[in-house]
PDB file of C-alpha atoms in Angstrom:
ATOM      1  CA  MET S  18      87.344  71.907  74.557  1.00 68.00           C
ATOM      2  CA  HIS S  19      88.455  74.719  76.948  1.00 80.00           C
ATOM      3  CA  GLY S  20      92.055  73.703  76.488  1.00 82.00           C
ATOM      4  CA  ILE S  21      91.913  74.228  72.677  1.00 82.00           C
ATOM      5  CA  GLU S  22      90.078  77.571  73.172  1.00 86.00           C
ATOM      6  CA  ALA S  23      92.698  78.588  75.756  1.00 83.00           C
ATOM      7  CA  LEU S  24      95.526  77.721  73.294  1.00 84.00           C
ATOM      8  CA  GLU S  25      93.795  79.628  70.393  1.00 89.00           C
ATOM      9  CA  HIS S  26      93.373  82.533  72.792  1.00 90.00           C
ATOM     10  CA  LYS S  27      97.024  82.461  73.788  1.00 90.00           C
ATOM     11  CA  HIS S  28      98.062  82.430  70.135  1.00 91.00           C
ATOM     12  CA  LEU S  29      95.928  85.379  69.338  1.00 92.00           C
ATOM     13  CA  LEU S  30      97.284  87.337  72.246  1.00 93.00           C
ATOM     14  CA  ASP S  31     100.854  86.395  71.228  1.00 93.00           C
ATOM     15  CA  ALA S  32     100.240  87.608  67.696  1.00 94.00           C
ATOM     16  CA  GLU S  33      98.732  90.868  69.019  1.00 95.00           C
ATOM     17  CA  ARG S  34     101.708  91.399  71.303  1.00 95.00           C
ATOM     18  CA  ARG S  35     104.134  90.910  68.451  1.00 96.00           C
ATOM     19  CA  THR S  36     102.160  93.346  66.275  1.00 96.00           C
ATOM     20  CA  ARG S  37     102.003  95.985  69.044  1.00 96.00           C
ATOM     21  CA  GLU S  38     105.865  95.582  69.561  1.00 95.00           C
ATOM     22  CA  GLN S  39     106.571  95.986  65.901  1.00 97.00           C
ATOM     23  CA  ALA S  40     104.272  99.088  65.736  1.00 96.00           C
ATOM     24  CA  GLN S  41     106.129 100.556  68.734  1.00 93.00           C
ATOM     25  CA  LYS S  42     109.468  99.903  67.167  1.00 92.00           C
ATOM     26  CA  SER S  43     108.392 101.548  63.939  1.00 95.00           C
ATOM     27  CA  LEU S  44     107.098 104.531  65.743  1.00 93.00           C
ATOM     28  CA  THR S  45     110.304 104.899  67.733  1.00 90.00           C
ATOM     29  CA  GLU S  46     112.374 104.720  64.618  1.00 93.00           C
ATOM     30  CA  ALA S  47     110.328 107.318  62.973  1.00 95.00           C
ATOM     31  CA  LEU S  48     110.632 109.653  65.905  1.00 92.00           C
ATOM     32  CA  SER S  49     114.326 109.109  66.039  1.00 91.00           C
ATOM     33  CA  ALA S  50     114.600 110.061  62.422  1.00 94.00           C
ATOM     34  CA  SER S  51     112.558 113.207  62.998  1.00 94.00           C
ATOM     35  CA  VAL S  52     114.669 114.161  65.976  1.00 92.00           C
ATOM     36  CA  SER S  53     117.879 113.519  63.981  1.00 91.00           C
ATOM     37  CA  ALA S  54     116.517 115.795  61.120  1.00 92.00           C
ATOM     38  CA  MET S  55     115.838 118.577  63.640  1.00 90.00           C
ATOM     39  CA  VAL S  56     119.236 118.270  65.305  1.00 90.00           C
ATOM     40  CA  THR S  57     120.979 118.380  61.806  1.00 89.00           C
ATOM     41  CA  ALA S  58     118.943 121.627  61.014  1.00 86.00           C
ATOM     42  CA  MET S  59     119.910 123.217  64.182  1.00 86.00           C
ATOM     43  CA  GLU S  60     123.632 122.311  63.751  1.00 86.00           C
ATOM     44  CA  MET S  61     123.640 123.561  60.232  1.00 84.00           C
ATOM     45  CA  ARG S  62     122.233 126.883  61.404  1.00 82.00           C
ATOM     46  CA  ASP S  63     124.718 127.215  64.218  1.00 80.00           C
ATOM     47  CA  PRO S  64     127.883 125.139  63.520  1.00 81.00           C
ATOM     48  CA  TYR S  65     129.586 126.766  66.542  1.00 81.00           C
ATOM     49  CA  THR S  66     127.406 124.669  68.882  1.00 81.00           C
ATOM     50  CA  ALA S  67     127.587 121.483  66.893  1.00 84.00           C
ATOM     51  CA  GLY S  68     127.666 118.604  69.216  1.00 90.00           C
ATOM     52  CA  HIS S  69     125.992 120.418  72.072  1.00 92.00           C
ATOM     53  CA  GLU S  70     122.749 118.483  71.548  1.00 92.00           C
ATOM     54  CA  ASN S  71     124.451 115.164  71.734  1.00 93.00           C
ATOM     55  CA  ARG S  72     126.496 116.123  74.770  1.00 95.00           C
ATOM     56  CA  THR S  73     123.401 117.366  76.582  1.00 96.00           C
ATOM     57  CA  ALA S  74     121.536 114.193  75.693  1.00 96.00           C
ATOM     58  CA  ASP S  75     124.388 112.021  76.970  1.00 97.00           C
ATOM     59  CA  ILE S  76     124.499 113.943  80.307  1.00 98.00           C
ATOM     60  CA  ALA S  77     120.642 113.741  80.732  1.00 98.00           C
ATOM     61  CA  TYR S  78     120.718 110.053  79.877  1.00 97.00           C
ATOM     62  CA  ALA S  79     123.492 109.462  82.538  1.00 98.00           C
ATOM     63  CA  ILE S  80     121.543 111.408  85.136  1.00 98.00           C
ATOM     64  CA  GLY S  81     118.400 109.491  84.441  1.00 98.00           C
ATOM     65  CA  LYS S  82     120.134 106.209  84.547  1.00 98.00           C
ATOM     66  CA  GLU S  83     121.780 107.128  87.882  1.00 98.00           C
ATOM     67  CA  MET S  84     118.251 107.763  89.128  1.00 98.00           C
ATOM     68  CA  GLY S  85     117.205 104.316  88.107  1.00 98.00           C
ATOM     69  CA  TRP S  86     114.869 105.254  85.305  1.00 98.00           C
ATOM     70  CA  PRO S  87     113.710 102.466  82.985  1.00 98.00           C
ATOM     71  CA  GLU S  88     115.197 102.240  79.481  1.00 95.00           C
ATOM     72  CA  GLY S  89     112.123 103.491  77.752  1.00 91.00           C
ATOM     73  CA  ARG S  90     111.909 106.600  79.800  1.00 96.00           C
ATOM     74  CA  LEU S  91     115.715 107.131  79.296  1.00 96.00           C
ATOM     75  CA  GLN S  92     115.321 107.056  75.559  1.00 94.00           C
ATOM     76  CA  GLY S  93     112.498 109.613  75.725  1.00 94.00           C
ATOM     77  CA  LEU S  94     114.685 111.854  77.932  1.00 96.00           C
ATOM     78  CA  ARG S  95     117.543 111.476  75.317  1.00 95.00           C
ATOM     79  CA  MET S  96     115.282 112.542  72.508  1.00 94.00           C
ATOM     80  CA  ALA S  97     113.942 115.578  74.549  1.00 95.00           C
ATOM     81  CA  ALA S  98     117.417 116.669  75.468  1.00 95.00           C
ATOM     82  CA  MET S  99     118.457 116.448  71.671  1.00 93.00           C
ATOM     83  CA  VAL S 100     115.898 119.079  70.837  1.00 92.00           C
ATOM     84  CA  HIS S 101     115.967 121.219  73.952  1.00 93.00           C
ATOM     85  CA  ASP S 102     117.201 124.219  71.937  1.00 89.00           C
ATOM     86  CA  ILE S 103     114.786 123.897  69.069  1.00 88.00           C
ATOM     87  CA  GLY S 104     113.364 127.398  69.795  1.00 86.00           C
ATOM     88  CA  LYS S 105     116.679 128.921  68.750  1.00 83.00           C
ATOM     89  CA  ILE S 106     115.969 128.068  65.180  1.00 81.00           C
ATOM     90  CA  SER S 107     113.491 130.878  64.978  1.00 82.00           C
ATOM     91  CA  ILE S 108     115.922 133.502  66.134  1.00 81.00           C
ATOM     92  CA  PRO S 109     117.373 135.482  63.258  1.00 78.00           C
ATOM     93  CA  SER S 110     121.107 134.577  62.559  1.00 73.00           C
ATOM     94  CA  GLU S 111     122.145 138.305  62.851  1.00 71.00           C
ATOM     95  CA  CYS S 112     121.056 138.440  66.510  1.00 61.00           C
TER      96      CYS S 112
END
């Protein structure tokens, strides 16, 4: 009887793990889409610095990788680097 209960419990845990992983993937994709929209808005406002966000993210990622950070943390660093200049969007264009 305990063996059957243990198998049922394992199946439930596996299903919960898959559900959690899918939810995490969906949240990550939504965050990526939001960051991409912000980057596009910043680049449209200041085409002179277009590409700066991606270059900054690439450099930050490379540094984090060299430091041995895990992939999940590196992806968070990449997203943060992509929007590091977001405050500039509130500065009037004529300044």
